[in-house]
JSON list of C-alpha atoms in Angstrom, two decimals:
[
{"chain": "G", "resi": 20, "resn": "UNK", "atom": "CA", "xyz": [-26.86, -14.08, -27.27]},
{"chain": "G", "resi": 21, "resn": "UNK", "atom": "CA", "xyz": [-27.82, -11.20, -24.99]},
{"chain": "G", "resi": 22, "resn": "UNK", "atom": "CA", "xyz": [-24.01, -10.90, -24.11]},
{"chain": "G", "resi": 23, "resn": "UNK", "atom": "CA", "xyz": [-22.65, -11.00, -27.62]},
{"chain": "G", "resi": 24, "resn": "UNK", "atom": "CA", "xyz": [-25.50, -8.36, -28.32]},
{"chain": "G", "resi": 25, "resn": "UNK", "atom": "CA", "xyz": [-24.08, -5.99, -25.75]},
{"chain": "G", "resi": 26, "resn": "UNK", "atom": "CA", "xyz": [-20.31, -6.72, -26.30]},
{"chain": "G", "resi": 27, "resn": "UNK", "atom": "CA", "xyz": [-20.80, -5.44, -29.55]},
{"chain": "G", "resi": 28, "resn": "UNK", "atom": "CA", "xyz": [-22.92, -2.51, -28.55]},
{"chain": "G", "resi": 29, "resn": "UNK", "atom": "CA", "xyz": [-21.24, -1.32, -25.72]},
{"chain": "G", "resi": 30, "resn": "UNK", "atom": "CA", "xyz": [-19.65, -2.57, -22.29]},
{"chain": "G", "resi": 31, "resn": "UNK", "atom": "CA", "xyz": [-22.42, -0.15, -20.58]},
{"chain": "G", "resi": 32, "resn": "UNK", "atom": "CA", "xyz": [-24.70, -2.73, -21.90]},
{"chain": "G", "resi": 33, "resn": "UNK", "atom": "CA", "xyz": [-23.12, -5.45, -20.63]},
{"chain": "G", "resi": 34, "resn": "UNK", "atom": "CA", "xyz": [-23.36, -4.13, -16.95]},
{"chain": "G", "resi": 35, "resn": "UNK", "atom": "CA", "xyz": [-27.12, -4.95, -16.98]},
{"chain": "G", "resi": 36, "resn": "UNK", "atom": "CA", "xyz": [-26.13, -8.79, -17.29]},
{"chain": "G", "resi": 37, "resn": "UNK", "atom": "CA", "xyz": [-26.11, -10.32, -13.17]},
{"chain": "G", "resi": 38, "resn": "UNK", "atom": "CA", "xyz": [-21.95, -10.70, -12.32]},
{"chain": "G", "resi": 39, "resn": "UNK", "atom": "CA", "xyz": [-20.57, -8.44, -15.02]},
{"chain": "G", "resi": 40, "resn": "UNK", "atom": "CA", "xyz": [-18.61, -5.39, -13.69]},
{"chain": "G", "resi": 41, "resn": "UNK", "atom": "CA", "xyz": [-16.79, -2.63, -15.74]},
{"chain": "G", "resi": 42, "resn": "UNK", "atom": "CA", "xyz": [-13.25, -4.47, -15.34]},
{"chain": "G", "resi": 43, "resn": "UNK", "atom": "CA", "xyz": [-15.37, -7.40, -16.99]},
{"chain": "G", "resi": 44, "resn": "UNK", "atom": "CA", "xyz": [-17.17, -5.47, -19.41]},
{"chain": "G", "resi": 45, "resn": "UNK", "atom": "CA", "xyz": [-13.97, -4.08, -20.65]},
{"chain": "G", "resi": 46, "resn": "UNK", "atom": "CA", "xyz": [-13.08, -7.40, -21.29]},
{"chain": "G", "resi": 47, "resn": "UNK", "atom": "CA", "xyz": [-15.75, -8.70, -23.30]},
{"chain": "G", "resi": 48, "resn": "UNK", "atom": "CA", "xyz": [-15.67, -6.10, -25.59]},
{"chain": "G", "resi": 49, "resn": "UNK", "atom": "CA", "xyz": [-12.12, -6.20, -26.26]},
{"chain": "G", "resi": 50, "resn": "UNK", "atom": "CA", "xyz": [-12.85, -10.07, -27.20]},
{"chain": "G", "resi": 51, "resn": "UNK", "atom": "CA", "xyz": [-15.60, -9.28, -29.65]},
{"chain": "G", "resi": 52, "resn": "UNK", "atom": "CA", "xyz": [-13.82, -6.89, -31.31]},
{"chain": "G", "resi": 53, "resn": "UNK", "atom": "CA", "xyz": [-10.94, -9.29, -32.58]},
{"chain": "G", "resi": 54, "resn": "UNK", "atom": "CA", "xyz": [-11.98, -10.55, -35.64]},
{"chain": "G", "resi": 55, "resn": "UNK", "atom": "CA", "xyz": [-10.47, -14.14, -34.71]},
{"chain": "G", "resi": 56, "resn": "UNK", "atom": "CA", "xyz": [-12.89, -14.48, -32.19]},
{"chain": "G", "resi": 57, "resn": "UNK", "atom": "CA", "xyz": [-15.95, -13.81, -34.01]},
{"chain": "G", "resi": 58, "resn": "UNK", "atom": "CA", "xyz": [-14.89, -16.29, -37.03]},
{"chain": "G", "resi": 59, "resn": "UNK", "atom": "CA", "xyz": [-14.81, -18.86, -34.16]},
{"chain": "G", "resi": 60, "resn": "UNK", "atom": "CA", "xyz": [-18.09, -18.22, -32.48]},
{"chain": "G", "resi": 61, "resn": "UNK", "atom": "CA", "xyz": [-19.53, -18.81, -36.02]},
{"chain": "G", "resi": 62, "resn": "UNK", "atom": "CA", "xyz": [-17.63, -22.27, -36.50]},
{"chain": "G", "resi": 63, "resn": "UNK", "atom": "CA", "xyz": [-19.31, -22.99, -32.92]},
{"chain": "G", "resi": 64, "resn": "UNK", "atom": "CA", "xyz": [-23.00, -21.89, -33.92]},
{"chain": "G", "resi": 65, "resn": "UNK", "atom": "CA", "xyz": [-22.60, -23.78, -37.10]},
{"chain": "G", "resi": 66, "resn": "UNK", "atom": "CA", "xyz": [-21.48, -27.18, -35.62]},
{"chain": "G", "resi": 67, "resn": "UNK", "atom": "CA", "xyz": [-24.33, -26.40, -33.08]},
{"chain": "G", "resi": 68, "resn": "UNK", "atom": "CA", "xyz": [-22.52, -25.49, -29.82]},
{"chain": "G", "resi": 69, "resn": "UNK", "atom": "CA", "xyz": [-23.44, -22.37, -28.34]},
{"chain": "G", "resi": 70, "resn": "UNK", "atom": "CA", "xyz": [-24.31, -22.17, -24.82]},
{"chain": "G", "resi": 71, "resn": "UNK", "atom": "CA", "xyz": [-28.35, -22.61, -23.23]},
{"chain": "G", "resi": 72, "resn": "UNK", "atom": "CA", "xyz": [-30.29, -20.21, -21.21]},
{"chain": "G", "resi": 73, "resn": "UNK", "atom": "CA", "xyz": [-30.21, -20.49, -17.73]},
{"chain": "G", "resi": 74, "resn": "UNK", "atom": "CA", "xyz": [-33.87, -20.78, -16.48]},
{"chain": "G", "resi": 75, "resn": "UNK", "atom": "CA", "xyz": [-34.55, -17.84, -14.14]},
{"chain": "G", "resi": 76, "resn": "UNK", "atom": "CA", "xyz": [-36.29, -18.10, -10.74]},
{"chain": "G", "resi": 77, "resn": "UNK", "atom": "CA", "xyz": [-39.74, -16.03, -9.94]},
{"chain": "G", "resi": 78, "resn": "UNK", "atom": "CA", "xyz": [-40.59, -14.79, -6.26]},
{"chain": "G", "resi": 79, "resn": "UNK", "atom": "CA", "xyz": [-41.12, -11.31, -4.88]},
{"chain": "G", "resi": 80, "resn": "UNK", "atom": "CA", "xyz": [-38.07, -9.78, -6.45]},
{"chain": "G", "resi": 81, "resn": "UNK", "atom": "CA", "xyz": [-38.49, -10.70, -9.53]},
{"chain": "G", "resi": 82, "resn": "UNK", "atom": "CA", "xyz": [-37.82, -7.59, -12.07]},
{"chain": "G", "resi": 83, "resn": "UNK", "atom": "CA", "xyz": [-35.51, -6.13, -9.32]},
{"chain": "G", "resi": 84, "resn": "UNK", "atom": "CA", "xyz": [-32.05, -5.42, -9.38]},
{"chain": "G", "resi": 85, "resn": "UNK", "atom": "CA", "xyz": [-29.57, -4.70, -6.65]},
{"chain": "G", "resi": 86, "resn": "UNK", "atom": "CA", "xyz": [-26.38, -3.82, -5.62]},
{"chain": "G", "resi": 87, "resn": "UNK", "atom": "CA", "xyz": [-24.62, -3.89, -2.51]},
{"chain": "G", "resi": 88, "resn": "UNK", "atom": "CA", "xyz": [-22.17, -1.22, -1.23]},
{"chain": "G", "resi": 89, "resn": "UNK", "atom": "CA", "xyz": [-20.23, -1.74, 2.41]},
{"chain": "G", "resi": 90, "resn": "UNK", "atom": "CA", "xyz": [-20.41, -4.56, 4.44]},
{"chain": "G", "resi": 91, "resn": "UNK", "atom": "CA", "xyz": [-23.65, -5.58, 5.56]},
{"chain": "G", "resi": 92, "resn": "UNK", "atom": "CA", "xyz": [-23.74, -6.81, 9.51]},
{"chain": "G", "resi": 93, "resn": "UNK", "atom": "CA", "xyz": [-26.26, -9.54, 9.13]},
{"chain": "G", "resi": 94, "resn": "UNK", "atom": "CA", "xyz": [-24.75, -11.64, 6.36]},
{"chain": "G", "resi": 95, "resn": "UNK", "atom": "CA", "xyz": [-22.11, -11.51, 3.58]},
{"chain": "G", "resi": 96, "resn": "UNK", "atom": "CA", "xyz": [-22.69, -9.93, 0.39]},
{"chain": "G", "resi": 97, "resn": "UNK", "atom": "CA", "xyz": [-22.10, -13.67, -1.37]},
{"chain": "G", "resi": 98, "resn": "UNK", "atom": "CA", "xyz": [-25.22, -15.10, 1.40]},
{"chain": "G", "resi": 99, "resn": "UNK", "atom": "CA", "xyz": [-27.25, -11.58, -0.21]},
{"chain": "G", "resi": 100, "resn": "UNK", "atom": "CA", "xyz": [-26.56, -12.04, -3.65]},
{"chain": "G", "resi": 101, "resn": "UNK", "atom": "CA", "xyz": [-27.67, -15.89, -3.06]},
{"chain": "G", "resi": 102, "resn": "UNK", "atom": "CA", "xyz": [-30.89, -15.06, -1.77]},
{"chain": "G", "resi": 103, "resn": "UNK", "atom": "CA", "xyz": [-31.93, -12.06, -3.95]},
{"chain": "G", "resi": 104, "resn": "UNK", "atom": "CA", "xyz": [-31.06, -14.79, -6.94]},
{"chain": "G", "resi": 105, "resn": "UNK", "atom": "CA", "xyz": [-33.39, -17.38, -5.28]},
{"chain": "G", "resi": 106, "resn": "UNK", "atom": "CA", "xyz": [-36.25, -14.84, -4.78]},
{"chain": "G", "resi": 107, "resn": "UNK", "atom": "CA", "xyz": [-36.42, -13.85, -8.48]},
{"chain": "G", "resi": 108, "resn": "UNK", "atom": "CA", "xyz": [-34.39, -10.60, -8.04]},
{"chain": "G", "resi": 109, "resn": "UNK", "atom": "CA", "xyz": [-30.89, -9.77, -9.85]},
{"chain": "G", "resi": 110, "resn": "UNK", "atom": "CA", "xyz": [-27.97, -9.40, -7.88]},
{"chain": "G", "resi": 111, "resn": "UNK", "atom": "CA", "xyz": [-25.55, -6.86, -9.79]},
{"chain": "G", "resi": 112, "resn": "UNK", "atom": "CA", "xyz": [-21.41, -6.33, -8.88]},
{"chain": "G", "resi": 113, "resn": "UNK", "atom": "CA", "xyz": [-22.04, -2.44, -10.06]},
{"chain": "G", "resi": 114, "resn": "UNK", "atom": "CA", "xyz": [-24.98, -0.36, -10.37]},
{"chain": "G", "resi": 115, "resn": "UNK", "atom": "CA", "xyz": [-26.00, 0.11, -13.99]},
{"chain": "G", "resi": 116, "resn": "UNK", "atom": "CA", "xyz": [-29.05, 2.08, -14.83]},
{"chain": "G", "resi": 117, "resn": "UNK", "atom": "CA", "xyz": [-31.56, -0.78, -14.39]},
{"chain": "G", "resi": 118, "resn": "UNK", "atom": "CA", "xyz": [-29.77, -0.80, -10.74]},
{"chain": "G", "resi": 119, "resn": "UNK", "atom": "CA", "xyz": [-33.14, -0.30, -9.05]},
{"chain": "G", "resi": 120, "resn": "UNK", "atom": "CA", "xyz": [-31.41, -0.63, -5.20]},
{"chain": "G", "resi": 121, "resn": "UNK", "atom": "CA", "xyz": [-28.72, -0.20, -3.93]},
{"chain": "G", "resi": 122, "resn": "UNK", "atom": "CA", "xyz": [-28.23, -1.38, -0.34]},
{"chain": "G", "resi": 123, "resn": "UNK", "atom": "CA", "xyz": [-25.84, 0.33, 2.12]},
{"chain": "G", "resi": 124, "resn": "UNK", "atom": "CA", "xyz": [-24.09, -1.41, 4.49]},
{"chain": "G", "resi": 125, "resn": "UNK", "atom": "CA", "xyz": [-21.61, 0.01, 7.22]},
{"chain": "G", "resi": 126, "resn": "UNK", "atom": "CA", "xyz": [-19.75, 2.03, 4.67]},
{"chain": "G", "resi": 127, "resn": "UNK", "atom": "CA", "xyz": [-21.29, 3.23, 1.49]},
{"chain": "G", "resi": 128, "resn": "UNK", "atom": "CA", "xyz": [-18.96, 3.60, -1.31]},
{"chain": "G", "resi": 129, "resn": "UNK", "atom": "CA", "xyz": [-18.99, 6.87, -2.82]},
{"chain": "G", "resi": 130, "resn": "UNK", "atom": "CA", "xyz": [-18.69, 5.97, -6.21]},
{"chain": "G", "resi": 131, "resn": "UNK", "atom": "CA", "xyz": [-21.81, 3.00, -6.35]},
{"chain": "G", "resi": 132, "resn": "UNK", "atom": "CA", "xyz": [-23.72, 5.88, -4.51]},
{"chain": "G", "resi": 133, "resn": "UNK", "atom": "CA", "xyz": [-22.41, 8.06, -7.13]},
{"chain": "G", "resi": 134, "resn": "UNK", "atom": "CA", "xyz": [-23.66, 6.35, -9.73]},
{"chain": "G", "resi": 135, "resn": "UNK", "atom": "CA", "xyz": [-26.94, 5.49, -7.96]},
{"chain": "G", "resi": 136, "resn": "UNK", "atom": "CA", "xyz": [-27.85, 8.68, -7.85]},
{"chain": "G", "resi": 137, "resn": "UNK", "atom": "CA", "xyz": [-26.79, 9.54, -11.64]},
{"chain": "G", "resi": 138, "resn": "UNK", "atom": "CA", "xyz": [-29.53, 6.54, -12.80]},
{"chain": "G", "resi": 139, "resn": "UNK", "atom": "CA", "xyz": [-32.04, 7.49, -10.13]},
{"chain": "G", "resi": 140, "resn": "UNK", "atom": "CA", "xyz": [-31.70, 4.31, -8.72]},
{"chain": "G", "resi": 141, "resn": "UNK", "atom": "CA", "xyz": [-33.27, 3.91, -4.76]},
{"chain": "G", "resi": 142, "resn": "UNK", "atom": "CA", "xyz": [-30.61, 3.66, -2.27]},
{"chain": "G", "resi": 143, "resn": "UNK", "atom": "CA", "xyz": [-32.03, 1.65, 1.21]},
{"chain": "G", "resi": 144, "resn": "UNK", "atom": "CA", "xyz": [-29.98, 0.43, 4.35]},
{"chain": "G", "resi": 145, "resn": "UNK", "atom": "CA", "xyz": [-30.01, -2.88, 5.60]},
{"chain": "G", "resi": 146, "resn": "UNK", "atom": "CA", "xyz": [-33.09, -3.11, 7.11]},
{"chain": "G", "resi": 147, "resn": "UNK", "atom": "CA", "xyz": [-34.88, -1.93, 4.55]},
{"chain": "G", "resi": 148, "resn": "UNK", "atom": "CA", "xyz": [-33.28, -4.89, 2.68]},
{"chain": "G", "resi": 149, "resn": "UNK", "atom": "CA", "xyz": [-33.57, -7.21, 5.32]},
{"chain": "G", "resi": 150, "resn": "UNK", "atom": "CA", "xyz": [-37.79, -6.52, 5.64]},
{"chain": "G", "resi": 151, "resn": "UNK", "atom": "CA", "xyz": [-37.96, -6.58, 1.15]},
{"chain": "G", "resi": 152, "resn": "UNK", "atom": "CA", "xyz": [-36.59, -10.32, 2.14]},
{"chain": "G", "resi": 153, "resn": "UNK", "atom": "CA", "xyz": [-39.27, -11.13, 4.43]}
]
């Protein structure tokens, strides 16, 4: 429900929701919009099929989001995305305005840092990361 809430807000919203970047976003929307598709997600909620929550892990990250710009020397971004997930936190593709870090690697992309700045969001390097993971 919380995507179909945001599709048909706004694909801003939808950049909130862990794995969903603006080509994505873009996406979504464009399928909520078609009139088609909404009639069907009704036929699904009325025969009963609509998809479960996923339960959501608790640790010291929990209520944290982050993004990752650059490459990072000590693992890949798929290994840091895995472990923020299993220690509660929210691994994001973009940074959105609940972004609340975004990690630097070798080379920071101008526009993530762009936008991290524009939300306020805390930029760290790698070992900053690295010693939030310990």
């Amino acid at each position: 429900d919380k995507i179909v809430d945001a599709a048909i807000k706004s694909p801003e919203e939808l950049y909130e929701i862990e794995g969903i970047g603006e080509v994505v976003a873009r996406s979504i929307t464009e399928w909520f919009a078609s009139e088609i598709n909404i009639q069907l997600l009704d036929k699904f909620r009325g025969l009963g099929v609509w998809p479960a929550n996923e339960q959501t892990k608790t640790g010291p990250l929990t209520g944290k989001y982050f993004a990752i710009t650059g490459s990072l020397a000590g693992m890949s971004r798929e290994v840091a995305a895995d472990t923020i997930r299993s220690l509660g936190g929210v691994f994001q593709p973009s940074v959105g305005k609940n972004t609340s870090y975004l990690v630097y690697g070798k080379k920071i992309g101008a526009s993530k840092r762009s936008k991290a700045e524009k939300f306020g969001t805390k930029v760290i390097d790698e070992a900053a990361f690295l010693e939030m993971l310990d």
